[in-house]
Amino acid sequence: MEAILCMLDEIRPEFDYKESNNFIEDGLLDSFDIISLVNMIEEKYDIKIDGLDIIPENFFDAEAIVRLVKKSGGNI
């Protein structure tokens, strides 16, 4: 989970992701941020995230993102 939080901090360092329960609703991530995050995750974990999995629900919080990485075959 720390690696995911580091990636989020790299994309938007001005936000405290640990204090949010919904990154989308709280305005911490927009569509461009999600695409950047997906690219970073795919590169770091050497996986391919299915386009059908790039939906807001999979980016609500760090736990949802970790589940997505695991579902996509990432060893996190």
Backbone as XML, in Angstrom:
<?xml version="1.0"?>
<chain id="A" units="angstrom">
  <residue number="1" name="MET">
    <atom name="N" x="0.827" y="-1.197" z="0.000"/>
    <atom name="CA" x="0.000" y="0.000" z="0.000"/>
    <atom name="C" x="0.869" y="1.258" z="0.000"/>
  </residue>
  <residue number="2" name="GLU">
    <atom name="N" x="2.023" y="1.189" z="0.664"/>
    <atom name="CA" x="2.913" y="2.362" z="0.709"/>
    <atom name="C" x="3.360" y="2.765" z="-0.692"/>
  </residue>
  <residue number="3" name="ALA">
    <atom name="N" x="3.624" y="1.768" z="-1.549"/>
    <atom name="CA" x="4.059" y="2.073" z="-2.917"/>
    <atom name="C" x="2.972" y="2.828" z="-3.673"/>
  </residue>
  <residue number="4" name="ILE">
    <atom name="N" x="1.723" y="2.440" z="-3.461"/>
    <atom name="CA" x="0.595" y="3.114" z="-4.113"/>
    <atom name="C" x="0.503" y="4.551" z="-3.603"/>
  </residue>
  <residue number="5" name="LEU">
    <atom name="N" x="0.614" y="4.734" z="-2.310"/>
    <atom name="CA" x="0.553" y="6.083" z="-1.741"/>
    <atom name="C" x="1.700" y="6.953" z="-2.245"/>
  </residue>
  <residue number="6" name="CYS">
    <atom name="N" x="2.872" y="6.363" z="-2.432"/>
    <atom name="CA" x="4.012" y="7.112" z="-2.989"/>
    <atom name="C" x="3.726" y="7.547" z="-4.420"/>
  </residue>
  <residue number="7" name="MET">
    <atom name="N" x="3.118" y="6.659" z="-5.207"/>
    <atom name="CA" x="2.764" y="7.014" z="-6.586"/>
    <atom name="C" x="1.753" y="8.154" z="-6.601"/>
  </residue>
  <residue number="8" name="LEU">
    <atom name="N" x="0.771" y="8.067" z="-5.714"/>
    <atom name="CA" x="-0.238" y="9.130" z="-5.636"/>
    <atom name="C" x="0.409" y="10.455" z="-5.251"/>
  </residue>
  <residue number="9" name="ASP">
    <atom name="N" x="1.336" y="10.412" z="-4.303"/>
    <atom name="CA" x="2.049" y="11.625" z="-3.893"/>
    <atom name="C" x="2.875" y="12.198" z="-5.035"/>
  </residue>
  <residue number="10" name="GLU">
    <atom name="N" x="3.391" y="11.321" z="-5.882"/>
    <atom name="CA" x="4.171" y="11.773" z="-7.030"/>
    <atom name="C" x="3.269" y="12.500" z="-8.041"/>
  </residue>
  <residue number="11" name="ILE">
    <atom name="N" x="2.051" y="12.005" z="-8.193"/>
    <atom name="CA" x="1.109" y="12.615" z="-9.139"/>
    <atom name="C" x="0.562" y="13.929" z="-8.594"/>
  </residue>
  <residue number="12" name="ARG">
    <atom name="N" x="0.116" y="13.917" z="-7.346"/>
    <atom name="CA" x="-0.488" y="15.095" z="-6.718"/>
    <atom name="C" x="0.036" y="15.259" z="-5.296"/>
  </residue>
  <residue number="13" name="PRO">
    <atom name="N" x="1.230" y="15.807" z="-5.140"/>
    <atom name="CA" x="1.831" y="15.902" z="-3.797"/>
    <atom name="C" x="1.099" y="16.840" z="-2.841"/>
  </residue>
  <residue number="14" name="GLU">
    <atom name="N" x="0.222" y="17.666" z="-3.365"/>
    <atom name="CA" x="-0.462" y="18.639" z="-2.503"/>
    <atom name="C" x="-1.593" y="18.033" z="-1.671"/>
  </residue>
  <residue number="15" name="PHE">
    <atom name="N" x="-1.958" y="16.766" z="-1.927"/>
    <atom name="CA" x="-3.074" y="16.150" z="-1.217"/>
    <atom name="C" x="-2.594" y="15.118" z="-0.203"/>
  </residue>
  <residue number="16" name="ASP">
    <atom name="N" x="-3.393" y="14.939" z="0.856"/>
    <atom name="CA" x="-3.123" y="13.916" z="1.857"/>
    <atom name="C" x="-4.084" y="12.759" z="1.602"/>
  </residue>
  <residue number="17" name="TYR">
    <atom name="N" x="-3.608" y="11.760" z="0.901"/>
    <atom name="CA" x="-4.452" y="10.629" z="0.504"/>
    <atom name="C" x="-4.858" y="9.761" z="1.688"/>
  </residue>
  <residue number="18" name="LYS">
    <atom name="N" x="-4.097" y="9.797" z="2.754"/>
    <atom name="CA" x="-4.417" y="8.972" z="3.923"/>
    <atom name="C" x="-5.667" y="9.475" z="4.643"/>
  </residue>
  <residue number="19" name="GLU">
    <atom name="N" x="-6.033" y="10.721" z="4.417"/>
    <atom name="CA" x="-7.195" y="11.317" z="5.099"/>
    <atom name="C" x="-8.492" y="11.188" z="4.304"/>
  </residue>
  <residue number="20" name="SER">
    <atom name="N" x="-8.423" y="10.638" z="3.097"/>
    <atom name="CA" x="-9.597" y="10.559" z="2.231"/>
    <atom name="C" x="-10.128" y="9.144" z="2.144"/>
  </residue>
  <residue number="21" name="ASN">
    <atom name="N" x="-11.450" y="9.022" z="2.149"/>
    <atom name="CA" x="-12.109" y="7.731" z="1.947"/>
    <atom name="C" x="-12.581" y="7.551" z="0.513"/>
  </residue>
  <residue number="22" name="ASN">
    <atom name="N" x="-12.513" y="8.620" z="-0.272"/>
    <atom name="CA" x="-12.939" y="8.535" z="-1.669"/>
    <atom name="C" x="-12.158" y="9.580" z="-2.475"/>
  </residue>
  <residue number="23" name="PHE">
    <atom name="N" x="-11.099" y="9.130" z="-3.110"/>
    <atom name="CA" x="-10.228" y="10.038" z="-3.857"/>
    <atom name="C" x="-10.975" y="10.770" z="-4.971"/>
  </residue>
  <residue number="24" name="ILE">
    <atom name="N" x="-11.932" y="10.109" z="-5.584"/>
    <atom name="CA" x="-12.673" y="10.710" z="-6.697"/>
    <atom name="C" x="-13.614" y="11.793" z="-6.175"/>
  </residue>
  <residue number="25" name="GLU">
    <atom name="N" x="-14.457" y="11.415" z="-5.222"/>
    <atom name="CA" x="-15.445" y="12.339" z="-4.661"/>
    <atom name="C" x="-14.790" y="13.554" z="-4.002"/>
  </residue>
  <residue number="26" name="ASP">
    <atom name="N" x="-13.648" y="13.323" z="-3.353"/>
    <atom name="CA" x="-12.955" y="14.410" z="-2.671"/>
    <atom name="C" x="-12.120" y="15.273" z="-3.623"/>
  </residue>
  <residue number="27" name="GLY">
    <atom name="N" x="-12.117" y="14.913" z="-4.900"/>
    <atom name="CA" x="-11.407" y="15.714" z="-5.892"/>
    <atom name="C" x="-9.897" y="15.547" z="-5.888"/>
  </residue>
  <residue number="28" name="LEU">
    <atom name="N" x="-9.414" y="14.432" z="-5.333"/>
    <atom name="CA" x="-7.978" y="14.204" z="-5.279"/>
    <atom name="C" x="-7.433" y="13.620" z="-6.576"/>
  </residue>
  <residue number="29" name="LEU">
    <atom name="N" x="-8.279" y="12.908" z="-7.313"/>
    <atom name="CA" x="-7.885" y="12.331" z="-8.595"/>
    <atom name="C" x="-8.897" y="12.688" z="-9.665"/>
  </residue>
  <residue number="30" name="ASP">
    <atom name="N" x="-8.381" y="13.086" z="-10.822"/>
    <atom name="CA" x="-9.263" y="13.267" z="-11.979"/>
    <atom name="C" x="-8.887" y="12.214" z="-13.016"/>
  </residue>
  <residue number="31" name="SER">
    <atom name="N" x="-9.528" y="12.250" z="-14.173"/>
    <atom name="CA" x="-9.305" y="11.205" z="-15.174"/>
    <atom name="C" x="-7.858" y="11.166" z="-15.659"/>
  </residue>
  <residue number="32" name="PHE">
    <atom name="N" x="-7.231" y="12.317" z="-15.790"/>
    <atom name="CA" x="-5.830" y="12.343" z="-16.218"/>
    <atom name="C" x="-4.922" y="11.737" z="-15.152"/>
  </residue>
  <residue number="33" name="ASP">
    <atom name="N" x="-5.220" y="12.005" z="-13.890"/>
    <atom name="CA" x="-4.444" y="11.434" z="-12.790"/>
    <atom name="C" x="-4.566" y="9.907" z="-12.778"/>
  </residue>
  <residue number="34" name="ILE">
    <atom name="N" x="-5.769" y="9.414" z="-13.029"/>
    <atom name="CA" x="-5.996" y="7.971" z="-13.031"/>
    <atom name="C" x="-5.188" y="7.307" z="-14.143"/>
  </residue>
  <residue number="35" name="ILE">
    <atom name="N" x="-5.179" y="7.908" z="-15.320"/>
    <atom name="CA" x="-4.398" y="7.346" z="-16.428"/>
    <atom name="C" x="-2.914" y="7.357" z="-16.076"/>
  </residue>
  <residue number="36" name="SER">
    <atom name="N" x="-2.439" y="8.417" z="-15.475"/>
    <atom name="CA" x="-1.033" y="8.477" z="-15.046"/>
    <atom name="C" x="-0.738" y="7.388" z="-14.025"/>
  </residue>
  <residue number="37" name="LEU">
    <atom name="N" x="-1.646" y="7.218" z="-13.072"/>
    <atom name="CA" x="-1.470" y="6.200" z="-12.044"/>
    <atom name="C" x="-1.465" y="4.802" z="-12.653"/>
  </residue>
  <residue number="38" name="VAL">
    <atom name="N" x="-2.373" y="4.544" z="-13.565"/>
    <atom name="CA" x="-2.429" y="3.238" z="-14.230"/>
    <atom name="C" x="-1.101" y="2.960" z="-14.940"/>
  </residue>
  <residue number="39" name="ASN">
    <atom name="N" x="-0.573" y="3.941" z="-15.643"/>
    <atom name="CA" x="0.708" y="3.763" z="-16.328"/>
    <atom name="C" x="1.826" y="3.463" z="-15.338"/>
  </residue>
  <residue number="40" name="MET">
    <atom name="N" x="1.855" y="4.172" z="-14.229"/>
    <atom name="CA" x="2.884" y="3.944" z="-13.212"/>
    <atom name="C" x="2.766" y="2.539" z="-12.613"/>
  </residue>
  <residue number="41" name="ILE">
    <atom name="N" x="1.542" y="2.122" z="-12.325"/>
    <atom name="CA" x="1.301" y="0.794" z="-11.750"/>
    <atom name="C" x="1.719" y="-0.291" z="-12.735"/>
  </residue>
  <residue number="42" name="GLU">
    <atom name="N" x="1.321" y="-0.140" z="-13.983"/>
    <atom name="CA" x="1.664" y="-1.149" z="-14.988"/>
    <atom name="C" x="3.177" y="-1.286" z="-15.124"/>
  </residue>
  <residue number="43" name="GLU">
    <atom name="N" x="3.866" y="-0.168" z="-15.090"/>
    <atom name="CA" x="5.322" y="-0.197" z="-15.212"/>
    <atom name="C" x="5.970" y="-0.815" z="-13.970"/>
  </residue>
  <residue number="44" name="LYS">
    <atom name="N" x="5.548" y="-0.388" z="-12.798"/>
    <atom name="CA" x="6.165" y="-0.873" z="-11.556"/>
    <atom name="C" x="5.936" y="-2.361" z="-11.333"/>
  </residue>
  <residue number="45" name="TYR">
    <atom name="N" x="4.714" y="-2.831" z="-11.585"/>
    <atom name="CA" x="4.362" y="-4.218" z="-11.285"/>
    <atom name="C" x="4.399" y="-5.123" z="-12.513"/>
  </residue>
  <residue number="46" name="ASP">
    <atom name="N" x="4.800" y="-4.584" z="-13.659"/>
    <atom name="CA" x="4.906" y="-5.338" z="-14.906"/>
    <atom name="C" x="3.608" y="-6.095" z="-15.203"/>
  </residue>
  <residue number="47" name="ILE">
    <atom name="N" x="2.511" y="-5.342" z="-15.176"/>
    <atom name="CA" x="1.184" y="-5.906" z="-15.431"/>
    <atom name="C" x="0.469" y="-5.041" z="-16.466"/>
  </residue>
  <residue number="48" name="LYS">
    <atom name="N" x="-0.654" y="-5.547" z="-16.944"/>
    <atom name="CA" x="-1.527" y="-4.780" z="-17.825"/>
    <atom name="C" x="-2.895" y="-4.729" z="-17.169"/>
  </residue>
  <residue number="49" name="ILE">
    <atom name="N" x="-3.371" y="-3.524" z="-16.880"/>
    <atom name="CA" x="-4.698" y="-3.350" z="-16.292"/>
    <atom name="C" x="-5.700" y="-3.257" z="-17.434"/>
  </residue>
  <residue number="50" name="ASP">
    <atom name="N" x="-6.700" y="-4.111" z="-17.392"/>
    <atom name="CA" x="-7.740" y="-4.146" z="-18.415"/>
    <atom name="C" x="-8.482" y="-2.817" z="-18.445"/>
  </residue>
  <residue number="51" name="GLY">
    <atom name="N" x="-8.726" y="-2.309" z="-19.624"/>
    <atom name="CA" x="-9.440" y="-1.048" z="-19.778"/>
    <atom name="C" x="-10.803" y="-1.049" z="-19.106"/>
  </residue>
  <residue number="52" name="LEU">
    <atom name="N" x="-11.435" y="-2.222" z="-19.053"/>
    <atom name="CA" x="-12.747" y="-2.321" z="-18.405"/>
    <atom name="C" x="-12.665" y="-2.150" z="-16.900"/>
  </residue>
  <residue number="53" name="ASP">
    <atom name="N" x="-11.443" y="-2.280" z="-16.349"/>
    <atom name="CA" x="-11.252" y="-2.113" z="-14.910"/>
    <atom name="C" x="-10.903" y="-0.675" z="-14.535"/>
  </residue>
  <residue number="54" name="ILE">
    <atom name="N" x="-10.762" y="0.172" z="-15.524"/>
    <atom name="CA" x="-10.437" y="1.572" z="-15.237"/>
    <atom name="C" x="-11.753" y="2.337" z="-15.048"/>
  </residue>
  <residue number="55" name="ILE">
    <atom name="N" x="-12.312" y="2.108" z="-13.874"/>
    <atom name="CA" x="-13.581" y="2.732" z="-13.487"/>
    <atom name="C" x="-13.381" y="3.401" z="-12.127"/>
  </residue>
  <residue number="56" name="PRO">
    <atom name="N" x="-14.157" y="4.423" z="-11.827"/>
    <atom name="CA" x="-13.964" y="5.165" z="-10.574"/>
    <atom name="C" x="-13.919" y="4.291" z="-9.327"/>
  </residue>
  <residue number="57" name="GLU">
    <atom name="N" x="-14.748" y="3.252" z="-9.267"/>
    <atom name="CA" x="-14.821" y="2.413" z="-8.075"/>
    <atom name="C" x="-13.469" y="1.783" z="-7.721"/>
  </residue>
  <residue number="58" name="ASN">
    <atom name="N" x="-12.634" y="1.553" z="-8.722"/>
    <atom name="CA" x="-11.335" y="0.934" z="-8.484"/>
    <atom name="C" x="-10.277" y="1.937" z="-8.031"/>
  </residue>
  <residue number="59" name="PHE">
    <atom name="N" x="-10.670" y="3.200" z="-7.913"/>
    <atom name="CA" x="-9.734" y="4.250" z="-7.519"/>
    <atom name="C" x="-10.266" y="5.108" z="-6.377"/>
  </residue>
  <residue number="60" name="PHE">
    <atom name="N" x="-11.256" y="4.595" z="-5.639"/>
    <atom name="CA" x="-11.835" y="5.341" z="-4.524"/>
    <atom name="C" x="-10.837" y="5.574" z="-3.400"/>
  </residue>
  <residue number="61" name="ASP">
    <atom name="N" x="-10.017" y="4.568" z="-3.128"/>
    <atom name="CA" x="-9.029" y="4.690" z="-2.047"/>
    <atom name="C" x="-7.866" y="3.748" z="-2.334"/>
  </residue>
  <residue number="62" name="ALA">
    <atom name="N" x="-6.855" y="3.791" z="-1.481"/>
    <atom name="CA" x="-5.646" y="2.984" z="-1.701"/>
    <atom name="C" x="-5.965" y="1.491" z="-1.665"/>
  </residue>
  <residue number="63" name="GLU">
    <atom name="N" x="-6.873" y="1.076" z="-0.811"/>
    <atom name="CA" x="-7.231" y="-0.343" z="-0.737"/>
    <atom name="C" x="-7.870" y="-0.822" z="-2.030"/>
  </residue>
  <residue number="64" name="ALA">
    <atom name="N" x="-8.712" y="-0.006" z="-2.633"/>
    <atom name="CA" x="-9.340" y="-0.369" z="-3.906"/>
    <atom name="C" x="-8.280" y="-0.491" z="-4.998"/>
  </residue>
  <residue number="65" name="ILE">
    <atom name="N" x="-7.307" y="0.389" z="-4.969"/>
    <atom name="CA" x="-6.233" y="0.350" z="-5.965"/>
    <atom name="C" x="-5.392" y="-0.909" z="-5.774"/>
  </residue>
  <residue number="66" name="VAL">
    <atom name="N" x="-5.096" y="-1.262" z="-4.523"/>
    <atom name="CA" x="-4.339" y="-2.487" z="-4.245"/>
    <atom name="C" x="-5.106" y="-3.705" z="-4.754"/>
  </residue>
  <residue number="67" name="ARG">
    <atom name="N" x="-6.414" y="-3.743" z="-4.530"/>
    <atom name="CA" x="-7.228" y="-4.862" z="-5.035"/>
    <atom name="C" x="-7.143" y="-4.943" z="-6.556"/>
  </residue>
  <residue number="68" name="LEU">
    <atom name="N" x="-7.174" y="-3.800" z="-7.219"/>
    <atom name="CA" x="-7.077" y="-3.762" z="-8.680"/>
    <atom name="C" x="-5.737" y="-4.306" z="-9.147"/>
  </residue>
  <residue number="69" name="VAL">
    <atom name="N" x="-4.664" y="-3.905" z="-8.471"/>
    <atom name="CA" x="-3.326" y="-4.400" z="-8.831"/>
    <atom name="C" x="-3.263" y="-5.904" z="-8.669"/>
  </residue>
  <residue number="70" name="LYS">
    <atom name="N" x="-3.778" y="-6.418" z="-7.576"/>
    <atom name="CA" x="-3.769" y="-7.867" z="-7.335"/>
    <atom name="C" x="-4.616" y="-8.585" z="-8.376"/>
  </residue>
  <residue number="71" name="LYS">
    <atom name="N" x="-5.779" y="-8.033" z="-8.688"/>
    <atom name="CA" x="-6.669" y="-8.639" z="-9.686"/>
    <atom name="C" x="-5.982" y="-8.706" z="-11.048"/>
  </residue>
  <residue number="72" name="SER">
    <atom name="N" x="-5.142" y="-7.724" z="-11.321"/>
    <atom name="CA" x="-4.451" y="-7.650" z="-12.612"/>
    <atom name="C" x="-3.163" y="-8.473" z="-12.639"/>
  </residue>
  <residue number="73" name="GLY">
    <atom name="N" x="-2.870" y="-9.163" z="-11.530"/>
    <atom name="CA" x="-1.720" y="-10.049" z="-11.481"/>
    <atom name="C" x="-0.489" y="-9.465" z="-10.827"/>
  </residue>
  <residue number="74" name="GLY">
    <atom name="N" x="-0.632" y="-8.293" z="-10.237"/>
    <atom name="CA" x="0.506" y="-7.671" z="-9.577"/>
    <atom name="C" x="0.785" y="-8.282" z="-8.225"/>
  </residue>
  <residue number="75" name="ASN">
    <atom name="N" x="2.054" y="-8.423" z="-7.912"/>
    <atom name="CA" x="2.473" y="-8.964" z="-6.622"/>
    <atom name="C" x="2.761" y="-7.787" z="-5.701"/>
  </residue>
  <residue number="76" name="ILE">
    <atom name="N" x="1.780" y="-7.453" z="-4.894"/>
    <atom name="CA" x="1.883" y="-6.257" z="-4.055"/>
    <atom name="C" x="1.834" y="-6.617" z="-2.586"/>
  </residue>
</chain>
